[in-house]
Amino acid sequence: MSISAVILEPQNDYEKSFFVPVATKSFFKECWQPAVESLGLKWIDLFPSGVDIEKEDVTLIIGELMLIKEWAAENLNEEQKDKIFEKIAGLRDKLPLAFQRKDAVIFIG
């Protein structure tokens, strides 16, 4: 099983093809969850169970991702850091692009 971001009720080809991988459930539990717990993060803690994201939530989520990146730099091995940094960059770059229409909703889970 894996965690990823998709657009709910896609309206066009871009939205239908929108897919951002986050982590396998095991990698999330091993590397993301300790950061979430250590930092007391609210949004990213919801990723394994699933959460709907609206445009106004993106700034807060990106803020939490940057905190995880800082935490990971200090607490993970090189291979783990490379994986988590790649996924964080993908989310940071692609989440804002998902909201080409005002009422779009992204599901991460």
Rosetta silent file (secondary structure, phi, psi, omega in degrees, C-alpha in Angstrom):
SEQUENCE: MSISAVILEPQNDYEKSFFVPVATKSFFKECWQPAVESLGLKWIDLFPSGVDIEKEDVTLIIGELMLIKEWAAENLNEEQKDKIFEKIAGLRDKLPLAFQRKDAVIFIG
SCORE:     score description
SCORE:     0.000 S_00000001
   1 L     0.000  149.628  178.881    0.000    0.000    0.000 S_00000001
   2 E  -141.457  162.472  178.791    1.132    3.530   -0.628 S_00000001
   3 E  -105.431  133.043  179.013    0.174    7.101    0.110 S_00000001
   4 E  -151.599  169.607  178.774   -0.304    9.499   -2.793 S_00000001
   5 E  -111.124  131.002  176.710   -2.102   12.679   -3.836 S_00000001
   6 E  -137.977  159.346  176.703   -4.872   12.665   -6.453 S_00000001
   7 E   -91.335  126.195  177.424   -7.576   15.112   -7.469 S_00000001
   8 E   -74.629  142.638  179.308  -11.066   14.059   -6.451 S_00000001
   9 L    48.618   60.235 -178.252  -13.709   14.233   -9.166 S_00000001
  10 L   -60.763  141.435 -175.608  -11.283   15.225  -11.957 S_00000001
  11 L  -106.146  -13.402 -177.705  -12.765   17.514  -14.608 S_00000001
  12 L  -151.263  178.508 -176.906  -10.152   17.328  -17.381 S_00000001
  13 H   -61.543  -40.110  178.996   -7.181   15.320  -18.629 S_00000001
  14 H   -59.013  -48.587 -178.389   -4.708   17.218  -16.425 S_00000001
  15 H   -66.163  -35.943  178.070   -6.733   16.485  -13.314 S_00000001
  16 H   -65.412  -32.571 -177.567   -7.238   12.849  -14.337 S_00000001
  17 H   -92.258   -4.924 -178.647   -3.481   12.396  -14.719 S_00000001
  18 L   -66.969  120.306 -178.898   -2.563   14.284  -11.526 S_00000001
  19 E  -156.028  121.062  179.186   -0.749   11.844   -9.246 S_00000001
  20 E  -125.421  109.997  178.006    1.943   12.617   -6.692 S_00000001
  21 E   -70.321  140.412  179.337    3.466    9.672   -4.824 S_00000001
  22 E  -108.666  -59.623 -177.755    4.254   10.368   -1.163 S_00000001
  23 E  -172.103  156.190  166.987    5.463    7.139    0.446 S_00000001
  24 E   -69.931  157.308  179.256    4.737    3.499    0.974 S_00000001
  25 H   -59.606  -38.268 -178.602    2.884    2.957    4.240 S_00000001
  26 H   -68.149  -41.319  178.513    5.950    1.214    5.697 S_00000001
  27 H   -68.103  -36.779  177.184    8.328    4.056    4.718 S_00000001
  28 H   -60.840  -47.282 -178.791    5.856    6.609    6.062 S_00000001
  29 H   -63.627  -38.812 -176.371    5.717    4.769    9.379 S_00000001
  30 H   -75.165  -41.656 -169.931    9.511    4.380    9.502 S_00000001
  31 H  -115.789  -37.200 -178.668   10.636    7.846    8.387 S_00000001
  32 H   -81.172  -45.339 -173.168    7.759   10.327    8.204 S_00000001
  33 H   -59.949  -41.811  176.849    5.843    9.387   11.351 S_00000001
  34 H   -59.745  -36.029  177.121    8.725    9.977   13.784 S_00000001
  35 H   -67.836  -44.706  179.460    9.086   13.495   12.346 S_00000001
  36 H   -57.298  -46.197 -178.582    5.331   14.115   12.552 S_00000001
  37 H   -68.989  -43.498 -179.415    5.290   13.030   16.195 S_00000001
  38 H   -62.468  -37.784 -175.446    8.473   14.899   17.136 S_00000001
  39 H   -94.738   -8.475 -179.309    7.245   18.125   15.519 S_00000001
  40 L    66.066   39.545 -176.574    3.572   17.804   16.484 S_00000001
  41 L   -78.605  142.034 -175.814    2.367   18.177   12.890 S_00000001
  42 L   -97.359  -46.929 -175.288   -1.358   18.113   12.216 S_00000001
  43 L   -70.744  -50.624 -173.989   -1.848   17.849    8.436 S_00000001
  44 H   -69.291  -24.092  174.887    0.800   15.305    7.552 S_00000001
  45 H   -61.905  -23.890 -178.706   -0.319   13.147   10.487 S_00000001
  46 H   -85.233  -12.437 -175.566   -3.569   12.644    8.531 S_00000001
  47 L   -55.685  -46.538 -177.342   -1.896   11.325    5.353 S_00000001
  48 L   -62.348  -35.378 -179.826   -1.971    7.591    6.257 S_00000001
  49 L   -87.453  -18.911  177.703   -5.694    7.632    7.051 S_00000001
  50 L   104.189  137.509 -178.889   -6.490   10.055    4.223 S_00000001
  51 E  -149.946  141.344  173.868   -7.341   13.747    4.108 S_00000001
  52 E   -88.890  136.165 -177.350   -9.026   16.112    1.654 S_00000001
  53 E  -118.861  132.544  173.417   -7.013   19.227    0.815 S_00000001
  54 L  -110.370  167.903 -173.676   -8.374   22.507   -0.496 S_00000001
  55 H   -53.305  -42.525 -176.482   -6.385   25.376   -1.965 S_00000001
  56 H   -68.900  -12.847  179.027   -6.222   27.334    1.300 S_00000001
  57 H   -84.946  -18.984 -170.809   -4.637   24.310    3.054 S_00000001
  58 H   -60.621  -42.475 -178.580   -1.624   24.065    0.732 S_00000001
  59 H   -60.686  -42.064  179.100    0.488   26.753    2.428 S_00000001
  60 H   -65.886  -40.518 -179.802    0.123   25.044    5.806 S_00000001
  61 H   -66.641  -43.412  178.259    0.966   21.642    4.350 S_00000001
  62 H   -62.914  -37.620  175.373    4.041   22.966    2.554 S_00000001
  63 H   -59.539  -44.535  177.893    5.127   24.568    5.829 S_00000001
  64 H   -64.786  -38.844  178.307    4.858   21.197    7.565 S_00000001
  65 H   -61.244  -39.044  179.437    6.773   19.533    4.707 S_00000001
  66 H   -67.422  -35.245  175.362    9.633   22.005    5.160 S_00000001
  67 H   -65.100  -40.586  177.343    9.748   21.185    8.882 S_00000001
  68 H   -63.866  -40.116  179.190    9.942   17.485    8.040 S_00000001
  69 H   -60.134  -45.149  177.734   12.758   18.204    5.600 S_00000001
  70 H   -62.089  -44.259  179.696   14.744   19.981    8.330 S_00000001
  71 H   -62.222  -45.341 -178.332   14.054   17.154   10.778 S_00000001
  72 H   -61.582  -37.731 -179.883   15.024   14.501    8.224 S_00000001
  73 H   -58.883  -30.315 -178.031   18.332   16.248    7.486 S_00000001
  74 H   -94.471  -21.432 -167.250   19.299   15.724   11.126 S_00000001
  75 H  -121.921   -8.686 -177.510   17.725   12.341   11.852 S_00000001
  76 L  -112.565  158.996  175.648   17.705   10.078    8.795 S_00000001
  77 L   -77.019  172.040 -173.725   20.428    8.213    6.910 S_00000001
  78 H   -59.135  -44.546 -179.047   21.429    9.326    3.408 S_00000001
  79 H   -63.579  -44.834  178.502   19.205    6.881    1.537 S_00000001
  80 H   -63.174  -43.319  178.703   16.176    7.784    3.644 S_00000001
  81 H   -59.923  -45.570 -179.433   16.905   11.514    3.269 S_00000001
  82 H   -58.304  -44.203 -179.050   17.170   11.218   -0.509 S_00000001
  83 H   -65.192  -47.056 -176.005   13.792    9.459   -0.697 S_00000001
  84 H   -70.252  -37.496  178.409   11.968   11.828    1.614 S_00000001
  85 H   -63.239  -40.314  179.058   13.521   14.950    0.028 S_00000001
  86 H   -62.567  -44.321 -179.086   12.413   13.768   -3.424 S_00000001
  87 H   -69.191  -39.296  177.720    8.826   13.222   -2.261 S_00000001
  88 H   -63.166  -42.664  178.521    8.711   16.543   -0.397 S_00000001
  89 H   -62.073  -41.338  178.696    9.961   18.361   -3.514 S_00000001
  90 H   -61.889  -44.911  178.269    7.277   16.668   -5.615 S_00000001
  91 H   -65.632  -45.465 -179.053    4.523   17.693   -3.207 S_00000001
  92 H   -59.690  -40.190 -177.062    5.881   21.239   -2.827 S_00000001
  93 H   -79.641  -36.195 -170.247    6.069   21.719   -6.587 S_00000001
  94 H   -96.703  -30.321 -178.396    2.868   19.957   -7.658 S_00000001
  95 H   -56.017  -47.489 -179.744    0.266   20.618   -4.947 S_00000001
  96 H   -61.513  -27.950 -178.396   -0.163   24.312   -5.865 S_00000001
  97 H   -75.681  -14.699 -176.567   -0.607   23.359   -9.540 S_00000001
  98 H   -72.508  -19.289 -172.716   -3.558   21.093   -8.760 S_00000001
  99 L   -98.465   59.076  177.561   -5.895   24.005   -8.117 S_00000001
 100 L   -77.039  -18.160  171.272   -6.503   25.170  -11.657 S_00000001
 101 L  -124.156  147.289 -170.766  -10.189   25.432  -10.757 S_00000001
 102 L   -58.690  -36.552 -173.801  -11.435   27.015   -7.588 S_00000001
 103 L   -97.555   15.828  178.293  -13.389   24.040   -6.248 S_00000001
 104 L   -64.796  146.498  176.711  -10.747   21.352   -6.837 S_00000001
 105 E  -132.431  131.121  177.011  -10.090   18.990   -3.925 S_00000001
 106 E  -101.954  136.600  171.880   -7.001   16.831   -3.524 S_00000001
 107 E  -105.019  127.954  173.508   -7.112   13.602   -1.589 S_00000001
 108 E  -116.494  121.228  179.677   -3.877   12.512    0.069 S_00000001
 109 L   172.521    0.000    0.000   -3.930    9.042    1.497 S_00000001
